[in-house]
CSV table of C-alpha atoms in Angstrom, one decimal:
chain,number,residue,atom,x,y,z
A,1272,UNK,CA,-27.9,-53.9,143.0
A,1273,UNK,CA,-30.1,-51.8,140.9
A,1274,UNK,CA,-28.3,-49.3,138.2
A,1275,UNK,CA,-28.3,-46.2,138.9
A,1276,UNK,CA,-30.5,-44.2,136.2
A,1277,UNK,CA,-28.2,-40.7,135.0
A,1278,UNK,CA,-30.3,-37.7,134.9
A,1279,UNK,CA,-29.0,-34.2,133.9
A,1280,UNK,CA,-29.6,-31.4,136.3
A,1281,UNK,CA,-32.8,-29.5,135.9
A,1282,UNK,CA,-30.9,-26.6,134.1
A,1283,UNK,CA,-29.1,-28.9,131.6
A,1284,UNK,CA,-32.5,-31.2,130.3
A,1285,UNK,CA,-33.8,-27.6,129.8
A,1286,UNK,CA,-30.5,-26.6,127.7
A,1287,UNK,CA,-30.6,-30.2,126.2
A,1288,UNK,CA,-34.3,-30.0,124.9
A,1289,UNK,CA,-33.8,-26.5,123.4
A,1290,UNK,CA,-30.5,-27.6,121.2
A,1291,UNK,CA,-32.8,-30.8,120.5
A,1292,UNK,CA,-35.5,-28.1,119.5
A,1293,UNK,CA,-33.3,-26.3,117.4
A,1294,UNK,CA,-31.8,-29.1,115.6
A,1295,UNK,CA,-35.4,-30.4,114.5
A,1296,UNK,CA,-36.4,-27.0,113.6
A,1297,UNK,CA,-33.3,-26.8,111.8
A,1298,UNK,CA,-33.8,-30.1,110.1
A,1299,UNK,CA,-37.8,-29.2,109.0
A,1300,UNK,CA,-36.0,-26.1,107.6
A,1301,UNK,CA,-33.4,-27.5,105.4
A,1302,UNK,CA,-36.4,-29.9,103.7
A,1303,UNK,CA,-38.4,-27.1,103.3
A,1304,UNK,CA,-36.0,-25.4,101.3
A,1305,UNK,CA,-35.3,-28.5,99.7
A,1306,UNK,CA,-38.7,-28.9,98.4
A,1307,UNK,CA,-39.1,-25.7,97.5
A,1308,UNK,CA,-36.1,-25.7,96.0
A,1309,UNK,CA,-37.4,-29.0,93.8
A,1310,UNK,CA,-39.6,-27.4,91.2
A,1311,UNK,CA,-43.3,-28.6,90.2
A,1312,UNK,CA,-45.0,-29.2,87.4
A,1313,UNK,CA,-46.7,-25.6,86.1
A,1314,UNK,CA,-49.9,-26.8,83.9
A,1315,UNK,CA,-49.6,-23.0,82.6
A,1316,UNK,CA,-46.6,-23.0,81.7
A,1317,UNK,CA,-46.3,-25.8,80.3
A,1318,UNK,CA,-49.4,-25.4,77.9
A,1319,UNK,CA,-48.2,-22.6,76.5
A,1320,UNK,CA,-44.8,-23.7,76.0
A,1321,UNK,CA,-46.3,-26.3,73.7
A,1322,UNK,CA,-48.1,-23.9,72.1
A,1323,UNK,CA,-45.3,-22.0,71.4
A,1324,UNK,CA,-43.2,-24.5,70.3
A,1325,UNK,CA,-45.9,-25.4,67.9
A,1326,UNK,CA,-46.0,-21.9,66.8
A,1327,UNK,CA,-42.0,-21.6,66.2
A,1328,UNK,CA,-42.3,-24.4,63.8
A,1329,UNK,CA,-45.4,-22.8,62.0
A,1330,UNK,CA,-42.9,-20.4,61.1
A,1331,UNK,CA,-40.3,-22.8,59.2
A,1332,UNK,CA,-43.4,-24.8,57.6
A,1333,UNK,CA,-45.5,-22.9,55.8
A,1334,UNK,CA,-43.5,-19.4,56.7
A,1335,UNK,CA,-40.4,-19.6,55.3
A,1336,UNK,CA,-41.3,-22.2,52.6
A,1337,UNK,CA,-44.0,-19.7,51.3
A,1338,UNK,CA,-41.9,-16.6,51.9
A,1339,UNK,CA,-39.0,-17.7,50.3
A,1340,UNK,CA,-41.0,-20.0,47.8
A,1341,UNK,CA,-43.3,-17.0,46.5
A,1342,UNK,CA,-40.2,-14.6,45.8
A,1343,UNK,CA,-38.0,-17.1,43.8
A,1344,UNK,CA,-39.2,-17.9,40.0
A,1345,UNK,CA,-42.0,-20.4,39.4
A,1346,UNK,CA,-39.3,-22.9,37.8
A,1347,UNK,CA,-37.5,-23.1,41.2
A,1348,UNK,CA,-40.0,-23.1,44.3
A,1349,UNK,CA,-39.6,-26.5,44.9
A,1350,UNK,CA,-36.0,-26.3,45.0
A,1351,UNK,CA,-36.5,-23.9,48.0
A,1352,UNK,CA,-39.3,-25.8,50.0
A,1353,UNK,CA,-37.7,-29.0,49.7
A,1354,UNK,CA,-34.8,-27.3,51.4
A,1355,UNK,CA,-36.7,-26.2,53.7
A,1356,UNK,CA,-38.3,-29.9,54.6
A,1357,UNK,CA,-34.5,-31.0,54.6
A,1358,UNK,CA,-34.2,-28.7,57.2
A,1359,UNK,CA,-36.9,-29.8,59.1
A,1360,UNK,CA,-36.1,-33.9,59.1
A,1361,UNK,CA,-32.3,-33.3,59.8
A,1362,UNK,CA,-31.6,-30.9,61.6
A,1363,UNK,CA,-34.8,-32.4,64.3
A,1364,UNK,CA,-32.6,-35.6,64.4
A,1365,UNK,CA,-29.1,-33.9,65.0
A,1366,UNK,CA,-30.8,-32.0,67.4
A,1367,UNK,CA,-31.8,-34.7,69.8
A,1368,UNK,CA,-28.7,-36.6,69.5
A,1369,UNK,CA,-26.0,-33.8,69.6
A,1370,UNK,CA,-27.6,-30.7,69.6
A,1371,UNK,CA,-29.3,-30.1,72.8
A,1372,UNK,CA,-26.2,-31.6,75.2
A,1373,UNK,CA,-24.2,-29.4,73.2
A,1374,UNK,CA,-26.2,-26.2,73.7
A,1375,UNK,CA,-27.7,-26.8,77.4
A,1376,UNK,CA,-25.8,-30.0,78.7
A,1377,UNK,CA,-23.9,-29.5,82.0
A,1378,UNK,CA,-21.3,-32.4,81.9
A,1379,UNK,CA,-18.3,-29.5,81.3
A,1380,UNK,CA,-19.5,-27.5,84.3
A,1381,UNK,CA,-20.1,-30.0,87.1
A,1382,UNK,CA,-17.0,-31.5,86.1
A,1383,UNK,CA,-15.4,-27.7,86.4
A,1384,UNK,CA,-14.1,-27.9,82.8
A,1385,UNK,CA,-13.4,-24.8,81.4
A,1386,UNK,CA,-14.6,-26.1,77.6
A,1387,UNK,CA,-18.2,-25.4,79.7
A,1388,UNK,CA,-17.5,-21.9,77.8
A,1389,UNK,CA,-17.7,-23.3,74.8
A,1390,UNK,CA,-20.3,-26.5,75.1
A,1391,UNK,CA,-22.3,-28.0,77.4
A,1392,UNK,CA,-20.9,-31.5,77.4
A,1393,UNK,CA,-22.0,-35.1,76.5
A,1394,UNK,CA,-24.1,-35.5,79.3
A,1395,UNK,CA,-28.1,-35.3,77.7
A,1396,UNK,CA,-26.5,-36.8,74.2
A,1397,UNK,CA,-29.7,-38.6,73.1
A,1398,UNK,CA,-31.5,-37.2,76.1
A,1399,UNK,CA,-29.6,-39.4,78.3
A,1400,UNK,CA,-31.7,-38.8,81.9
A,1401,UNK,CA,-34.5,-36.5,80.4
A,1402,UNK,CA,-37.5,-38.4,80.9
A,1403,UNK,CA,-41.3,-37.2,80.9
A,1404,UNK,CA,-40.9,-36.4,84.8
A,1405,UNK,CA,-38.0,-34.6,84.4
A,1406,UNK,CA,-38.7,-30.8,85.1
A,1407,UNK,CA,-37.1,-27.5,84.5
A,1408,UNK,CA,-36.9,-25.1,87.0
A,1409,UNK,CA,-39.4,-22.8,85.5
A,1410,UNK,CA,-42.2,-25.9,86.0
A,1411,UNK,CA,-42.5,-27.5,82.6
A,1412,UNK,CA,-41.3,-31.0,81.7
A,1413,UNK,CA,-37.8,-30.9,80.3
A,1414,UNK,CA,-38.8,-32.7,77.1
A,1415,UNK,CA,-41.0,-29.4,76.3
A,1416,UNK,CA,-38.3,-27.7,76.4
A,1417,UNK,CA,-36.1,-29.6,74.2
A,1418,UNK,CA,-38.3,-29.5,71.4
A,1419,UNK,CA,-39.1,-25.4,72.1
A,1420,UNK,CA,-35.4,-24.9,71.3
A,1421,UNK,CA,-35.2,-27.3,68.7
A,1422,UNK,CA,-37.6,-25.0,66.6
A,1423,UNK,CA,-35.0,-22.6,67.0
A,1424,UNK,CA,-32.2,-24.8,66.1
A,1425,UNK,CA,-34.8,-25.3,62.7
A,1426,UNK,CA,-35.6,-21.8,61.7
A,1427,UNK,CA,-32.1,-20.1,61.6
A,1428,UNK,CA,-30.4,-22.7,59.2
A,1429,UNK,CA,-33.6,-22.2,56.6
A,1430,UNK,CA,-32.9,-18.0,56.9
A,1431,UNK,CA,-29.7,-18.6,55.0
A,1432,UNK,CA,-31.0,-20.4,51.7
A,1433,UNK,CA,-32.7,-17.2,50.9
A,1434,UNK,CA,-28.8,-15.8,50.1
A,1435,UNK,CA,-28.0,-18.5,47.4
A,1436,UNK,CA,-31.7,-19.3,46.1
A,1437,UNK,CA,-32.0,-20.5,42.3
A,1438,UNK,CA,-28.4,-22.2,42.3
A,1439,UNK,CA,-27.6,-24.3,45.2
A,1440,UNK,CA,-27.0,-27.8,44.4
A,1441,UNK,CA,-29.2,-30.1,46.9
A,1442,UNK,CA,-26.9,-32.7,47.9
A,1443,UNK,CA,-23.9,-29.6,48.7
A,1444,UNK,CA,-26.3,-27.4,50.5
A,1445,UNK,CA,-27.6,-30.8,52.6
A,1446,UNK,CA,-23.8,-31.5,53.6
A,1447,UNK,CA,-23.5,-27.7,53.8
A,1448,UNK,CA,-26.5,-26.8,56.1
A,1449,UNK,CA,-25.8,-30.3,58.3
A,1450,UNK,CA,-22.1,-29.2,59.3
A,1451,UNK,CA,-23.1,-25.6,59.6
A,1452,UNK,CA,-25.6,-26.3,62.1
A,1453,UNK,CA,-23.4,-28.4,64.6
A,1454,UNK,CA,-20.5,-26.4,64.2
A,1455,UNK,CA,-21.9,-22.7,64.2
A,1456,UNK,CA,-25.2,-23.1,65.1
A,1457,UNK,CA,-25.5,-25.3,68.7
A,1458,UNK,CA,-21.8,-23.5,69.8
A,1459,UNK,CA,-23.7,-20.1,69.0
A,1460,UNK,CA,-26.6,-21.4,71.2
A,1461,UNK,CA,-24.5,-22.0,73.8
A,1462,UNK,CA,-22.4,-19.4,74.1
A,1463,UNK,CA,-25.6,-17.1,74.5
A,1464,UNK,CA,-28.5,-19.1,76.3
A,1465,UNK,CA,-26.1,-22.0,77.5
A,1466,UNK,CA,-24.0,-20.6,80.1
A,1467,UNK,CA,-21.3,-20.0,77.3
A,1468,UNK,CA,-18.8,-17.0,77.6
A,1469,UNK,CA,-21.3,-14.5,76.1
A,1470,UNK,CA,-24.0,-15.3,78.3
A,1471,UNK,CA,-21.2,-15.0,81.8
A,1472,UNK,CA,-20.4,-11.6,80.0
A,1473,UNK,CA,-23.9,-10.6,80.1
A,1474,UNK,CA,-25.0,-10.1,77.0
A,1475,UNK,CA,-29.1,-9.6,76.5
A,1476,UNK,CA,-30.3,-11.4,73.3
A,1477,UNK,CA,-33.9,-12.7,74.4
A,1478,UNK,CA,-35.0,-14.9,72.0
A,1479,UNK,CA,-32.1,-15.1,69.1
A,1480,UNK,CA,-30.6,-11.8,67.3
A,1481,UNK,CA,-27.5,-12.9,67.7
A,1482,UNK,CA,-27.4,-16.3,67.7
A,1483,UNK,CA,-30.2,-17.0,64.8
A,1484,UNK,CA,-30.4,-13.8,62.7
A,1485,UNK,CA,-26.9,-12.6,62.7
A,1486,UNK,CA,-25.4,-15.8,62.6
A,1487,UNK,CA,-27.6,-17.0,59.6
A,1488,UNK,CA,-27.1,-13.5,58.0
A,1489,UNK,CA,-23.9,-13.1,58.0
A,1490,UNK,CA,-23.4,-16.9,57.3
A,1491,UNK,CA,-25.9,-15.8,53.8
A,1492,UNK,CA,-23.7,-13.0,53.0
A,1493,UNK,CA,-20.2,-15.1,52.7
A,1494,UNK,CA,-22.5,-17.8,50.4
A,1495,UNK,CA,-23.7,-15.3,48.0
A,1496,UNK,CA,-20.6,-13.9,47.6
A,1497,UNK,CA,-18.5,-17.2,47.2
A,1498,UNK,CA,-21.4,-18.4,45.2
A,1499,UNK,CA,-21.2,-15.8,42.7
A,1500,UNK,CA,-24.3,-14.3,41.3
A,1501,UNK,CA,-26.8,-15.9,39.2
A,1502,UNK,CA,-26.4,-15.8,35.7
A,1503,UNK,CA,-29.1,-13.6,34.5
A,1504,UNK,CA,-28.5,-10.8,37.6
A,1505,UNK,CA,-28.0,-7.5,37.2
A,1506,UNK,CA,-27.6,-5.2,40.0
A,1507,UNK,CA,-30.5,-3.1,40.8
A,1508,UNK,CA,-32.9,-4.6,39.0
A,1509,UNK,CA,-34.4,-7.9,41.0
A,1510,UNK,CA,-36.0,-10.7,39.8
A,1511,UNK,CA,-39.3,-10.5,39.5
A,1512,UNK,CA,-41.4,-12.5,42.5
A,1513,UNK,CA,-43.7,-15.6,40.8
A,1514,UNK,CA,-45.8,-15.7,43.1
A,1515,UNK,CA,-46.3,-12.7,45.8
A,1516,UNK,CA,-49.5,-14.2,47.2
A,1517,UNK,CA,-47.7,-17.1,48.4
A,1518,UNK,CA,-44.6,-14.3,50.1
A,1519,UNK,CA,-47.9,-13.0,52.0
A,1520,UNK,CA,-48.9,-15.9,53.1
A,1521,UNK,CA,-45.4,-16.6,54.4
A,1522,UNK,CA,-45.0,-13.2,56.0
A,1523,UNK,CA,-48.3,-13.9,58.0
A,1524,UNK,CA,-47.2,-17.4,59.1
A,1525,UNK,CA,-44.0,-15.9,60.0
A,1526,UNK,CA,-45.9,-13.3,61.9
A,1527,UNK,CA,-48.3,-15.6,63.7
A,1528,UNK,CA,-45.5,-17.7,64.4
A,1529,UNK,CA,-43.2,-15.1,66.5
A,1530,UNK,CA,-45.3,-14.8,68.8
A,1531,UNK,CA,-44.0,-18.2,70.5
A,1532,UNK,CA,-40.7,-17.2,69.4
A,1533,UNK,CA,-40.5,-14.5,71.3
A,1534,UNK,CA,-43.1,-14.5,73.9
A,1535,UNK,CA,-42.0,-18.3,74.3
A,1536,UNK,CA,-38.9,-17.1,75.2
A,1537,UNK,CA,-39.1,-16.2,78.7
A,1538,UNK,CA,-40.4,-20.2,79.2
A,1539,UNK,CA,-43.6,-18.9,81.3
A,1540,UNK,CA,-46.9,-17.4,80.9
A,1541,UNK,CA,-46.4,-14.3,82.9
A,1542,UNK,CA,-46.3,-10.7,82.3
A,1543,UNK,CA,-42.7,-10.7,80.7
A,1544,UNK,CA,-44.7,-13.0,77.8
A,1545,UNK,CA,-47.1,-10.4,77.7
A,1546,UNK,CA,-44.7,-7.6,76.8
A,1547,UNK,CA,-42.9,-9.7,74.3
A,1548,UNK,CA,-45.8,-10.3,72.7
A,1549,UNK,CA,-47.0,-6.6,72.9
A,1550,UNK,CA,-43.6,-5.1,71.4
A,1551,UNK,CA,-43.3,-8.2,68.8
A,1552,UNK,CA,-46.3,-6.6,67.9
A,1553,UNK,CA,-45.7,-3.0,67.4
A,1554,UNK,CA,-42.3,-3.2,66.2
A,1555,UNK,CA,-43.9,-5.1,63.6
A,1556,UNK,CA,-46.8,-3.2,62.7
A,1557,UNK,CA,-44.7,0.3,63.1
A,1558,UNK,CA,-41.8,-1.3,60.4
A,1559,UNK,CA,-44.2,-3.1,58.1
A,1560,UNK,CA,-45.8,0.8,57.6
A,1561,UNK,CA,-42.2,2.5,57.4
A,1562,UNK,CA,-40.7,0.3,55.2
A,1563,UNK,CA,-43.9,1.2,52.6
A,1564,UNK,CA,-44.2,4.8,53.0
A,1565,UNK,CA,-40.1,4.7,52.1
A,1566,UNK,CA,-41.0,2.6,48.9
A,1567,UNK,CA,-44.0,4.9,48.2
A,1568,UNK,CA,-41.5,7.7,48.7
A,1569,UNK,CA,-39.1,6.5,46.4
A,1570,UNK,CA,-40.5,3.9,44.1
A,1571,UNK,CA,-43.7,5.8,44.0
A,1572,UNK,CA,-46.0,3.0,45.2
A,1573,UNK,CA,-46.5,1.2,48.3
A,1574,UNK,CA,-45.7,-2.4,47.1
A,1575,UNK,CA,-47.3,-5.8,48.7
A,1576,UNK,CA,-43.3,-7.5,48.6
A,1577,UNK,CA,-42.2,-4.1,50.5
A,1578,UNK,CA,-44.8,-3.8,53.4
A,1579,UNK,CA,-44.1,-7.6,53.5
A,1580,UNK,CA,-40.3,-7.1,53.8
A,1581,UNK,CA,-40.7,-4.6,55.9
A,1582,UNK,CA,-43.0,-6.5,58.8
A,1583,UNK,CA,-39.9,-9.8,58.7
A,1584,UNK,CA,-37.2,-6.8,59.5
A,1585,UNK,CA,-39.0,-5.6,62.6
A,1586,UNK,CA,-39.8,-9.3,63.4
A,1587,UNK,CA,-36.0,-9.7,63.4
A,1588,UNK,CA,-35.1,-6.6,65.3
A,1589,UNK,CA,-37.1,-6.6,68.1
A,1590,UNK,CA,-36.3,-10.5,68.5
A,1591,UNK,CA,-33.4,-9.7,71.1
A,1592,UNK,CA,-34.8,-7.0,73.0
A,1593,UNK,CA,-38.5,-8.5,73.4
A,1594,UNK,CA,-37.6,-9.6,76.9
A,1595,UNK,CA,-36.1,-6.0,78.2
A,1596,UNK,CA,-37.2,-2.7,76.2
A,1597,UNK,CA,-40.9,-1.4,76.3
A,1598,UNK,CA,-43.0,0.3,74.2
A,1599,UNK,CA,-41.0,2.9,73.7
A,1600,UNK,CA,-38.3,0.5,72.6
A,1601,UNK,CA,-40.8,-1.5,70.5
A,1602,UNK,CA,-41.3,2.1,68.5
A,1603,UNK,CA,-37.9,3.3,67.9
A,1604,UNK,CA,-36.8,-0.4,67.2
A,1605,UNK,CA,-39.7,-0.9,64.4
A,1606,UNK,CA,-39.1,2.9,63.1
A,1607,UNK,CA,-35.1,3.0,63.0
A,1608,UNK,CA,-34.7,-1.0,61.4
A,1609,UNK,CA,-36.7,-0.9,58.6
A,1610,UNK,CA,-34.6,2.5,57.7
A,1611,UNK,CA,-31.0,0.9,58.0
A,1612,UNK,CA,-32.5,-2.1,56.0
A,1613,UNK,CA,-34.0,-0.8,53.0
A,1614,UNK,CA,-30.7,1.1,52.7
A,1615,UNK,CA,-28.9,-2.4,52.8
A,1616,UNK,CA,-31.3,-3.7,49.6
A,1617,UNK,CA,-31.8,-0.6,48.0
A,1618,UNK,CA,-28.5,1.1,47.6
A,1619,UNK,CA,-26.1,-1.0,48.9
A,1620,UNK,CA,-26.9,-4.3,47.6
A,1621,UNK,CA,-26.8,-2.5,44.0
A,1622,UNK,CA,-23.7,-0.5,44.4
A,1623,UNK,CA,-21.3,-3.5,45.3
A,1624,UNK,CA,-23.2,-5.9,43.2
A,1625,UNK,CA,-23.5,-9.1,45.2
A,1626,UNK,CA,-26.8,-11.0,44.9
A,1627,UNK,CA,-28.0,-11.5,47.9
A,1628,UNK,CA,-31.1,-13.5,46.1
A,1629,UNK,CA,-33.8,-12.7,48.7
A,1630,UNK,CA,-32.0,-10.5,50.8
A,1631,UNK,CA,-31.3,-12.6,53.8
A,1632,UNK,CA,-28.4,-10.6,54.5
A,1633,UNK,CA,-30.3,-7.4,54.4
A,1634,UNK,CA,-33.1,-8.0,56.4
A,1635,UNK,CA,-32.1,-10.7,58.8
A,1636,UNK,CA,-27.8,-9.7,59.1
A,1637,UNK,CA,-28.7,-6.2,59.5
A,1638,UNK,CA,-31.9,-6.1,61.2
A,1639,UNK,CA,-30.4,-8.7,63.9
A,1640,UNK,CA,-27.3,-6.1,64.5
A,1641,UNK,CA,-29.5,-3.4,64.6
A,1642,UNK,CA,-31.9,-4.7,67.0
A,1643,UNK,CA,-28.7,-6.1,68.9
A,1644,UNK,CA,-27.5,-3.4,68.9
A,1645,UNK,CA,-30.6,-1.1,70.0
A,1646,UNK,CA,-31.3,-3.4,72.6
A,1647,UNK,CA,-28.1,-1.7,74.7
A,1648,UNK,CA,-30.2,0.9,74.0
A,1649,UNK,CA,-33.8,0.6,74.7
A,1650,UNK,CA,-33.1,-2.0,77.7
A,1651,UNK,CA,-35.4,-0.7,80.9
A,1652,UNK,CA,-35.6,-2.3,84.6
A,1653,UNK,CA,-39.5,-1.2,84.4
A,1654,UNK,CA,-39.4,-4.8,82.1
A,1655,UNK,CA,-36.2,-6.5,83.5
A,1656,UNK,CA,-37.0,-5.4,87.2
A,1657,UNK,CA,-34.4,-4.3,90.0
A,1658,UNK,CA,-31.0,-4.8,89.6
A,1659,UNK,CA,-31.7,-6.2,85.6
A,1660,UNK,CA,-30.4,-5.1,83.0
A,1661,UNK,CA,-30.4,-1.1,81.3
A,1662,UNK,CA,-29.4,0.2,78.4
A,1663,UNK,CA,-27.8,3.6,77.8
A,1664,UNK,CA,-31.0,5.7,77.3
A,1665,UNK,CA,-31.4,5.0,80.9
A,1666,UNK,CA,-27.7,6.0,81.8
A,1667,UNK,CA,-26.2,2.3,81.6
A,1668,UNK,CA,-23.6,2.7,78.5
A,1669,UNK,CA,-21.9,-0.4,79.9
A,1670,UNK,CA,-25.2,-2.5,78.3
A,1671,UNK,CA,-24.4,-1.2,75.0
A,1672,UNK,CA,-20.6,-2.1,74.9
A,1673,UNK,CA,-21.6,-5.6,75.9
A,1674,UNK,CA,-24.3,-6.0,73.5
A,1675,UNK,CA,-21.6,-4.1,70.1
A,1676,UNK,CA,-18.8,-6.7,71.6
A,1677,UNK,CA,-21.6,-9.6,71.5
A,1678,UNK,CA,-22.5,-8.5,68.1
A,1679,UNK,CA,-19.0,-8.6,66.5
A,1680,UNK,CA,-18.1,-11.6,67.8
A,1681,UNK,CA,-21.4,-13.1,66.3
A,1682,UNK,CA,-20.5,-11.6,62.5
A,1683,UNK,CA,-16.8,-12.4,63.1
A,1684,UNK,CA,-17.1,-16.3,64.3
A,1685,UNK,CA,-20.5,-16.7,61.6
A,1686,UNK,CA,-18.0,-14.6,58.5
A,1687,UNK,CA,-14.7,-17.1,59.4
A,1688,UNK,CA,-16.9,-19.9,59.7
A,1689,UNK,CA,-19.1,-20.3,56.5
A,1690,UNK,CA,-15.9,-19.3,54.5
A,1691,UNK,CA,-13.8,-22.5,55.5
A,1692,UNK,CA,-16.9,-24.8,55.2
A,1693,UNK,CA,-17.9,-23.6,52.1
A,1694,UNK,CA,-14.4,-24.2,51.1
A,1695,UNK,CA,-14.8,-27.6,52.1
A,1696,UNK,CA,-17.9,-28.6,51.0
A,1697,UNK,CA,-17.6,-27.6,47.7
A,1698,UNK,CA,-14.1,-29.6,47.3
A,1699,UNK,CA,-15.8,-32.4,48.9
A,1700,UNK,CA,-19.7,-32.4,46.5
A,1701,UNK,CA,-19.4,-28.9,44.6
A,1702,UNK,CA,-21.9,-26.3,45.5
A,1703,UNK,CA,-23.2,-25.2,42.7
A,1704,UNK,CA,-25.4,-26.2,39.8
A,1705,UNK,CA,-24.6,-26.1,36.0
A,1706,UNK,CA,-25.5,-23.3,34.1
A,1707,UNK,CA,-28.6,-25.2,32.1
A,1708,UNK,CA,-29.1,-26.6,35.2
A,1709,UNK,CA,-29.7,-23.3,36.5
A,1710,UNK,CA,-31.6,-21.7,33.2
A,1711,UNK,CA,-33.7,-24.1,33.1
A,1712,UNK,CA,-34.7,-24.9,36.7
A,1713,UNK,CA,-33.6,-26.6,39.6
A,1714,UNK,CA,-37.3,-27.9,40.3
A,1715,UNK,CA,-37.0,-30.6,37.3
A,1716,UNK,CA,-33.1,-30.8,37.3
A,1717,UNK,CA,-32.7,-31.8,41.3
A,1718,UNK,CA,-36.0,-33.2,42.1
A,1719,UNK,CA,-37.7,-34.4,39.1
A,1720,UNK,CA,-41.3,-32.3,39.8
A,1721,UNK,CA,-43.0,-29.0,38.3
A,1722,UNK,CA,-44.8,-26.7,41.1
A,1723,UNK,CA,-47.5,-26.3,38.0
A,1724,UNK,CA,-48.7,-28.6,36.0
């Protein structure tokens, strides 16, 4: 007997091919999405991400080195770019190995740890699972990425040594700057750009005023005052700069150099790179020409050191608010820091006496609150977008409480911090030098070598 073959009424195949329909269209759907979901490489993007990393570093060698190098006295310039170079070397290898997983790992929050407010995990130590392939979601390899950042994790430790320049052992600032770096620097990082508790709360800090300038300022502050002061200071009158070509040539590295710093920031070459770059700009220029009419003002001539000064505190201010405020912004930022600053190193600095060597408290502390600060401010959706942030000249005063409670956490965590480990450190290696070590130079007393010969 032959089987019977079962077919479904007319109406039913018809109902039957149209769920079958569905499903397929469904299916196509769902990998759709999940390649579009899947991002691509972005040749763009990631060219100029390496260019901007490459720029960031530019600012740590020569910037910094020359910057800091030029003000100091000719007998201790080495002193101040070898610190610099330790910098460089060290903090590159802690970077890789602990820094990054600490600052953007993700072990904590897939596991639904709540220490994900605090760091990242273990996950990428070593950059377990990065490999060249391995892409972020805005299109450039991972490994860019890693090393963009790591110029960060570089610059902000070298901002401090300007505090305690001319009388910092080597071997207690290299324990000093190694522990400050994993324990205030990468939690710092990831608390604001990690996914950390600041960053949930919605603070806006674009490319670091929080998390390089005011934690490395504030960090400079507690050293020169647990320091002491050098033995030949006397308030109000600074030491004289040996070489003030070399602290232009730092100042224009450093300017060069924030350019990927900031505009690197938003991790694409779009138009939100373009108006970093644009008020990075201005802020600049317009506080590099403040800060010298004020010295023309009062000092009676417009000094090289001044207008130099003057360009790094607008560098620093506008840092957190490069990826929200406008030109406007840019403007009032570069008009109002360079004010509050020169207040800091002319009358303050003097009147309670501390000696803040290079004024890295001064210009990077204060001009990373301010621009903090300012950026609750100045913050606009024409730059954000819809629904992005706004700061209270726009009518959003909530932005501005944020970005004040974001800011006094920063000083308070960097202030308790740098007091216990310089407690520590100094117990453990002593901080700093003897006093003919110091009269007579750390160049030839620490590192066997004359600048000039």
């Amino acid at each position: 007997m032959r089987k019977r073959r079962h077919t479904f009424p007319t109406g039913k195949r018809l109902a039957m091919t149209a769920v079958m329909a569905g499903l397929f269209s469904a299916g196509a759907w769902a990998e759709g999405a999940a390649e579009a979901a899947t991002p691509t490489l972005d040749s763009g993007n990631t060219a100029w991400m390496i260019t901007a990393t490459a720029l960031v570093l530019l600012m740590s060698i020569p910037g910094i080195a020359l910057f800091y190098g030029g003000l100091v006295r000719q007998k201790n310039v080495l002193s101040v770019i070898m610190q610099t170079m330790l910098i460089v070397g060290v903090i590159s290898i802690l970077w890789v190995a602990v820094g990054y997983t600490w600052a953007f790992g993700t072990g904590f929050k897939e596991s639904g740890s709540a220490l994900f407010a605090v760091m990242g995990g273990l996950d990428k130590a070593f950059l377990n699972g990065i490999t060249p392939s391995t892409l972020t979601p805005a299109g450039i390899p991972e490994l860019v990425f890693v090393m963009f950042q790591c110029m960060f994790a570089l610059i902000t430790p070298a901002l401090i040594l300007g505090a305690f320049a001319e009388r910092i052992k080597f071997k207690g600032y290299m324990v000093f700057i190694i522990l400050w770096t994993v324990l205030a620097y990468f939690p710092m990082a990831h608390w604001v750009w990690g996914g950390g508790f600041l960053q949930e709360m919605g603070a806006i800090d674009f490319a670091g005023g929080t998390v390089v300038h005011i934690n490395a300022g504030i960090s400079a502050l507690v050293m020169a005052l647990m320091i002491g002061k050098r033995e030949d200071y006397k308030a109000g009158h600074p030491v004289t700069p040996h070489n003030i070509t070399f602290v232009f040539l730092g100042t224009s590295f450093l300017w060069l150099g924030w350019f990927g710093f900031n505009a690197g920031s938003g991790l694409a070459a779009d138009g939100i790179a373009a108006n970093a770059l644009m008020v990075t700009h201005v802020a600049t220029a317009t506080a590099a020409v403040v800060w010298m009419a004020i010295d023309w003002l009062f000092n009676k001539k417009p000094t090289t050191v001044g207008a130099c000064t003057g360009a790094v505190a607008g560098l620093v201010a506008i840092t957190p608010a490069a990826g929200s405020t406008d030109l406007l912004g840019a403007f009032c930022i570069g008009l109002i820091t360079p004010i509050v600053c020169f207040f800091m190193v002319a009358v303050v600095k003097p009147k309670f006496k501390y000696d803040d060597a290079l004024d890295a408290f001064g210009v990077h502390g204060i001009g990373g609150i301010v621009g903090s600060i300012l950026t609750g401010v100045f913050a606009t959706r024409c730059i954000t977008g819809d629904g992005g942030a706004e700061g209270a000249l726009y009518g959003d005063w909530h932005q501005l409480w944020i970005q004040t409670v974001a800011t006094l956490v920063s000083v308070a965590f960097s202030a308790a911090f740098t007091f216990v480990l310089y407690k520590i450190v100094d117990r453990l290696v002593g901080i700093r030098v003897d006093k003919r070590v110091e009269e007579e130079g750390l160049d030839i007393y620490e590192h066997g070598e004359s600048a000039y010969n």
